């Protein structure tokens, strides 16, 4: 029997790491606190409706292709994927809208209607995004850093300059677009990783580039199908998974970990422990070190979100599958999200309505609508949830009616809500920070992001959004690859 590996948490990073290691002869056991796998890439069902618990779209398809190739599978044979085009419809408060599409002729017509000459500048901006992506992947994202000088050297400083990492994203888009609606359209993607577009690095220009070139895809059945498929593959390789098995402590002795203790008092020995729980939670709650607990408190965290799941008795004309509603005063809304304070009645939100694309998500002719409203995390603001939910609902229905989608509320059969506390309690996300939870500022990227191998306990590893390389499902898959490389370097093939 190979070396014993215990993985804490069944997110897609943890499951993929389990597959990678099981293929190399390790004996792998996953411990999951919830009754389901996937974390923020899971599924919730109610009355015949199915909702994604977090991620609703598949970006960076190349990362998924590589992940599946590495485990001896073909992505296209394992999942039925549909390319979304338009990717989403962006609604502005002035009555205008933009369908974000890879159809360049259509994009030209739309952009020129907003701002004369903007299409040619858009093409140049896409080139900036392409450079940020390709250089960023090679030198920063898709690689491990073993020591300081691998990251901080003249070559990488030049790369950081080339990818515009030292530029402010919103200000940088001003070089290409003067129209505030267009600047919002090409920067709101920062919120995918819990970042304020007004403060984020311009390296995130790669996000709209990736959307419009590699495309945005949707797996039939939702993003939870990615988790389900990976779980099936893991079980093919003998990986065991225990649900309802929360870990209370990572056992340590000297410079090693010995295994874990569960909330039920069970002691499970391991040669290697891989933590797929939120990293700040692990350092603060599962490990004994006071210094790292203090460090976690001083780090910067992503925003939280209020998530409404609404089962509706119909689908809605005028909505694409992915829709973004931009506030009139975007900056004011973002200040409340990232600095705290009362939420304004005019705020930005995302609406996912997959029913017309994928009839399997709801009973015939119905839909499973999800609304994501970014809000401050618990460190910045603690809301009265009943009052906030009422305020948000009222504003959302008003905005939908303003955009020609009348009587939306009357078609809602039931509602399920995720609050700041829900993210914290269900997924152990520090401060209820939905997107990560660690933010992606420059001092928390690359070598400066918490490492995927513990500095003291050399047989303790980390995988997921709050370690290198960062937040989001594709980054979790890359994290699994990098963490596996670290483990195999130290322990080889069993």
mmCIF file of C-alpha atoms in Angstrom, residues 174-315:
data_model
loop_
_atom_site.group_PDB
_atom_site.id
_atom_site.type_symbol
_atom_site.label_atom_id
_atom_site.label_comp_id
_atom_site.label_asym_id
_atom_site.label_seq_id
_atom_site.Cartn_x
_atom_site.Cartn_y
_atom_site.Cartn_z
ATOM 1 C CA UNK A 174 -9.077 55.025 -19.727
ATOM 2 C CA UNK A 175 -6.259 54.807 -22.292
ATOM 3 C CA UNK A 176 -8.632 52.852 -24.528
ATOM 4 C CA UNK A 177 -12.170 53.942 -23.589
ATOM 5 C CA UNK A 178 -13.488 57.293 -22.378
ATOM 6 C CA UNK A 179 -17.106 56.178 -22.134
ATOM 7 C CA UNK A 180 -17.783 55.162 -18.502
ATOM 8 C CA UNK A 181 -20.084 52.321 -19.574
ATOM 9 C CA UNK A 182 -17.340 50.742 -21.654
ATOM 10 C CA UNK A 183 -14.819 51.164 -18.855
ATOM 11 C CA UNK A 184 -17.249 49.375 -16.536
ATOM 12 C CA UNK A 185 -17.820 46.623 -19.112
ATOM 13 C CA UNK A 186 -14.120 45.818 -19.315
ATOM 14 C CA UNK A 187 -13.309 45.996 -15.597
ATOM 15 C CA UNK A 188 -16.263 44.562 -13.663
ATOM 16 C CA UNK A 189 -14.702 41.091 -14.184
ATOM 17 C CA UNK A 190 -12.366 41.967 -11.287
ATOM 18 C CA UNK A 191 -15.221 41.075 -8.973
ATOM 19 C CA UNK A 192 -14.832 37.426 -10.154
ATOM 20 C CA UNK A 193 -11.800 37.342 -7.880
ATOM 21 C CA UNK A 194 -13.283 39.608 -5.200
ATOM 22 C CA UNK A 195 -11.377 42.693 -6.336
ATOM 23 C CA UNK A 196 -12.398 46.353 -6.548
ATOM 24 C CA UNK A 197 -11.942 47.390 -10.226
ATOM 25 C CA UNK A 198 -10.935 50.873 -9.034
ATOM 26 C CA UNK A 199 -8.019 49.427 -7.056
ATOM 27 C CA UNK A 200 -7.147 46.197 -8.881
ATOM 28 C CA UNK A 201 -4.074 45.609 -11.004
ATOM 29 C CA UNK A 202 -4.386 45.961 -14.786
ATOM 30 C CA UNK A 203 -3.019 42.411 -15.065
ATOM 31 C CA UNK A 204 -6.704 41.466 -14.872
ATOM 32 C CA UNK A 205 -7.172 42.787 -18.400
ATOM 33 C CA UNK A 206 -6.601 39.107 -19.175
ATOM 34 C CA UNK A 207 -10.158 38.310 -18.012
ATOM 35 C CA UNK A 208 -12.154 39.999 -20.826
ATOM 36 C CA UNK A 209 -9.516 38.742 -23.285
ATOM 37 C CA UNK A 210 -10.099 35.164 -22.118
ATOM 38 C CA UNK A 211 -13.871 35.562 -22.252
ATOM 39 C CA UNK A 212 -13.832 36.786 -25.827
ATOM 40 C CA UNK A 213 -11.136 34.477 -27.238
ATOM 41 C CA UNK A 214 -11.075 31.148 -25.382
ATOM 42 C CA UNK A 215 -14.746 31.706 -24.689
ATOM 43 C CA UNK A 216 -17.093 31.100 -21.779
ATOM 44 C CA UNK A 217 -18.560 27.609 -21.622
ATOM 45 C CA UNK A 218 -21.397 25.953 -19.774
ATOM 46 C CA UNK A 219 -21.467 22.243 -18.867
ATOM 47 C CA UNK A 220 -24.879 20.658 -19.366
ATOM 48 C CA UNK A 221 -26.281 20.263 -15.864
ATOM 49 C CA UNK A 222 -24.253 23.198 -14.527
ATOM 50 C CA UNK A 223 -20.806 23.616 -13.023
ATOM 51 C CA UNK A 224 -21.644 20.994 -10.424
ATOM 52 C CA UNK A 225 -21.235 18.438 -13.217
ATOM 53 C CA UNK A 226 -17.498 19.186 -13.225
ATOM 54 C CA UNK A 227 -17.342 18.175 -9.568
ATOM 55 C CA UNK A 228 -19.505 15.085 -10.133
ATOM 56 C CA UNK A 229 -17.358 13.948 -13.035
ATOM 57 C CA UNK A 230 -14.101 14.457 -11.143
ATOM 58 C CA UNK A 231 -15.549 12.546 -8.171
ATOM 59 C CA UNK A 232 -16.423 9.617 -10.445
ATOM 60 C CA UNK A 233 -12.871 9.597 -11.797
ATOM 61 C CA UNK A 234 -11.437 9.799 -8.269
ATOM 62 C CA UNK A 235 -13.482 6.786 -7.214
ATOM 63 C CA UNK A 236 -12.280 4.891 -10.317
ATOM 64 C CA UNK A 237 -8.786 5.325 -8.869
ATOM 65 C CA UNK A 238 -9.739 4.089 -5.413
ATOM 66 C CA UNK A 239 -10.038 7.447 -3.648
ATOM 67 C CA UNK A 240 -12.372 7.214 -0.649
ATOM 68 C CA UNK A 241 -14.473 10.117 0.575
ATOM 69 C CA UNK A 242 -16.216 10.567 3.916
ATOM 70 C CA UNK A 243 -19.051 13.134 4.093
ATOM 71 C CA UNK A 244 -20.200 14.851 7.273
ATOM 72 C CA UNK A 245 -16.631 14.512 8.507
ATOM 73 C CA UNK A 246 -15.389 17.895 9.718
ATOM 74 C CA UNK A 247 -11.758 18.156 10.816
ATOM 75 C CA UNK A 248 -11.145 19.723 14.220
ATOM 76 C CA UNK A 249 -7.344 19.685 14.289
ATOM 77 C CA UNK A 250 -4.297 18.880 12.199
ATOM 78 C CA UNK A 251 -2.052 16.832 14.488
ATOM 79 C CA UNK A 252 1.551 18.063 14.704
ATOM 80 C CA UNK A 253 4.765 16.788 16.248
ATOM 81 C CA UNK A 254 8.073 18.555 15.805
ATOM 82 C CA UNK A 255 8.380 19.522 12.153
ATOM 83 C CA UNK A 256 5.787 17.086 10.827
ATOM 84 C CA UNK A 257 2.052 16.534 10.849
ATOM 85 C CA UNK A 258 0.848 13.120 11.967
ATOM 86 C CA UNK A 259 -2.706 13.221 10.648
ATOM 87 C CA UNK A 260 -5.980 14.825 11.695
ATOM 88 C CA UNK A 261 -8.592 14.683 14.427
ATOM 89 C CA UNK A 262 -12.217 14.975 13.377
ATOM 90 C CA UNK A 263 -15.008 16.815 15.200
ATOM 91 C CA UNK A 264 -16.318 13.392 16.239
ATOM 92 C CA UNK A 265 -13.021 12.658 18.002
ATOM 93 C CA UNK A 266 -11.673 10.170 15.465
ATOM 94 C CA UNK A 267 -7.899 10.226 14.929
ATOM 95 C CA UNK A 268 -6.783 9.529 11.341
ATOM 96 C CA UNK A 269 -3.076 9.019 10.709
ATOM 97 C CA UNK A 270 -1.430 10.165 7.490
ATOM 98 C CA UNK A 271 1.991 10.389 5.904
ATOM 99 C CA UNK A 272 0.830 13.510 4.051
ATOM 100 C CA UNK A 273 -2.000 15.944 4.770
ATOM 101 C CA UNK A 274 -3.371 18.199 2.016
ATOM 102 C CA UNK A 275 -5.575 21.033 3.206
ATOM 103 C CA UNK A 276 -8.337 22.024 0.760
ATOM 104 C CA UNK A 277 -10.273 23.944 3.402
ATOM 105 C CA UNK A 278 -9.932 27.716 3.136
ATOM 106 C CA UNK A 279 -6.276 28.372 3.980
ATOM 107 C CA UNK A 280 -6.816 31.222 6.485
ATOM 108 C CA UNK A 281 -9.334 29.006 8.300
ATOM 109 C CA UNK A 282 -6.807 26.165 8.458
ATOM 110 C CA UNK A 283 -4.075 28.384 9.888
ATOM 111 C CA UNK A 284 -6.461 30.014 12.354
ATOM 112 C CA UNK A 285 -8.491 27.013 13.504
ATOM 113 C CA UNK A 286 -6.698 23.759 12.660
ATOM 114 C CA UNK A 287 -3.031 24.547 13.400
ATOM 115 C CA UNK A 288 -1.340 25.643 16.647
ATOM 116 C CA UNK A 289 0.889 28.476 15.399
ATOM 117 C CA UNK A 290 0.025 31.880 16.845
ATOM 118 C CA UNK A 291 2.300 33.792 14.448
ATOM 119 C CA UNK A 292 0.438 32.581 11.362
ATOM 120 C CA UNK A 293 -2.931 33.240 13.011
ATOM 121 C CA UNK A 294 -1.870 36.854 13.488
ATOM 122 C CA UNK A 295 -0.610 37.051 9.913
ATOM 123 C CA UNK A 296 -3.942 35.760 8.590
ATOM 124 C CA UNK A 297 -5.783 38.502 10.482
ATOM 125 C CA UNK A 298 -3.625 41.146 8.808
ATOM 126 C CA UNK A 299 -4.083 39.917 5.253
ATOM 127 C CA UNK A 300 -6.507 41.454 2.747
ATOM 128 C CA UNK A 301 -9.728 39.617 2.003
ATOM 129 C CA UNK A 302 -12.104 39.501 -0.938
ATOM 130 C CA UNK A 303 -15.664 40.764 -0.719
ATOM 131 C CA UNK A 304 -18.637 38.644 0.240
ATOM 132 C CA UNK A 305 -21.927 38.208 -1.630
ATOM 133 C CA UNK A 306 -25.608 37.700 -1.040
ATOM 134 C CA UNK A 307 -26.839 34.886 -3.265
ATOM 135 C CA UNK A 308 -30.535 34.497 -4.044
ATOM 136 C CA UNK A 309 -31.700 31.212 -5.588
ATOM 137 C CA UNK A 310 -35.185 31.610 -7.056
ATOM 138 C CA UNK A 311 -37.187 28.780 -8.544
ATOM 139 C CA UNK A 312 -39.449 30.449 -11.134
ATOM 140 C CA UNK A 313 -42.511 29.112 -12.934
ATOM 141 C CA UNK A 314 -41.334 30.390 -16.340
ATOM 142 C CA UNK A 315 -38.311 31.556 -18.305
#
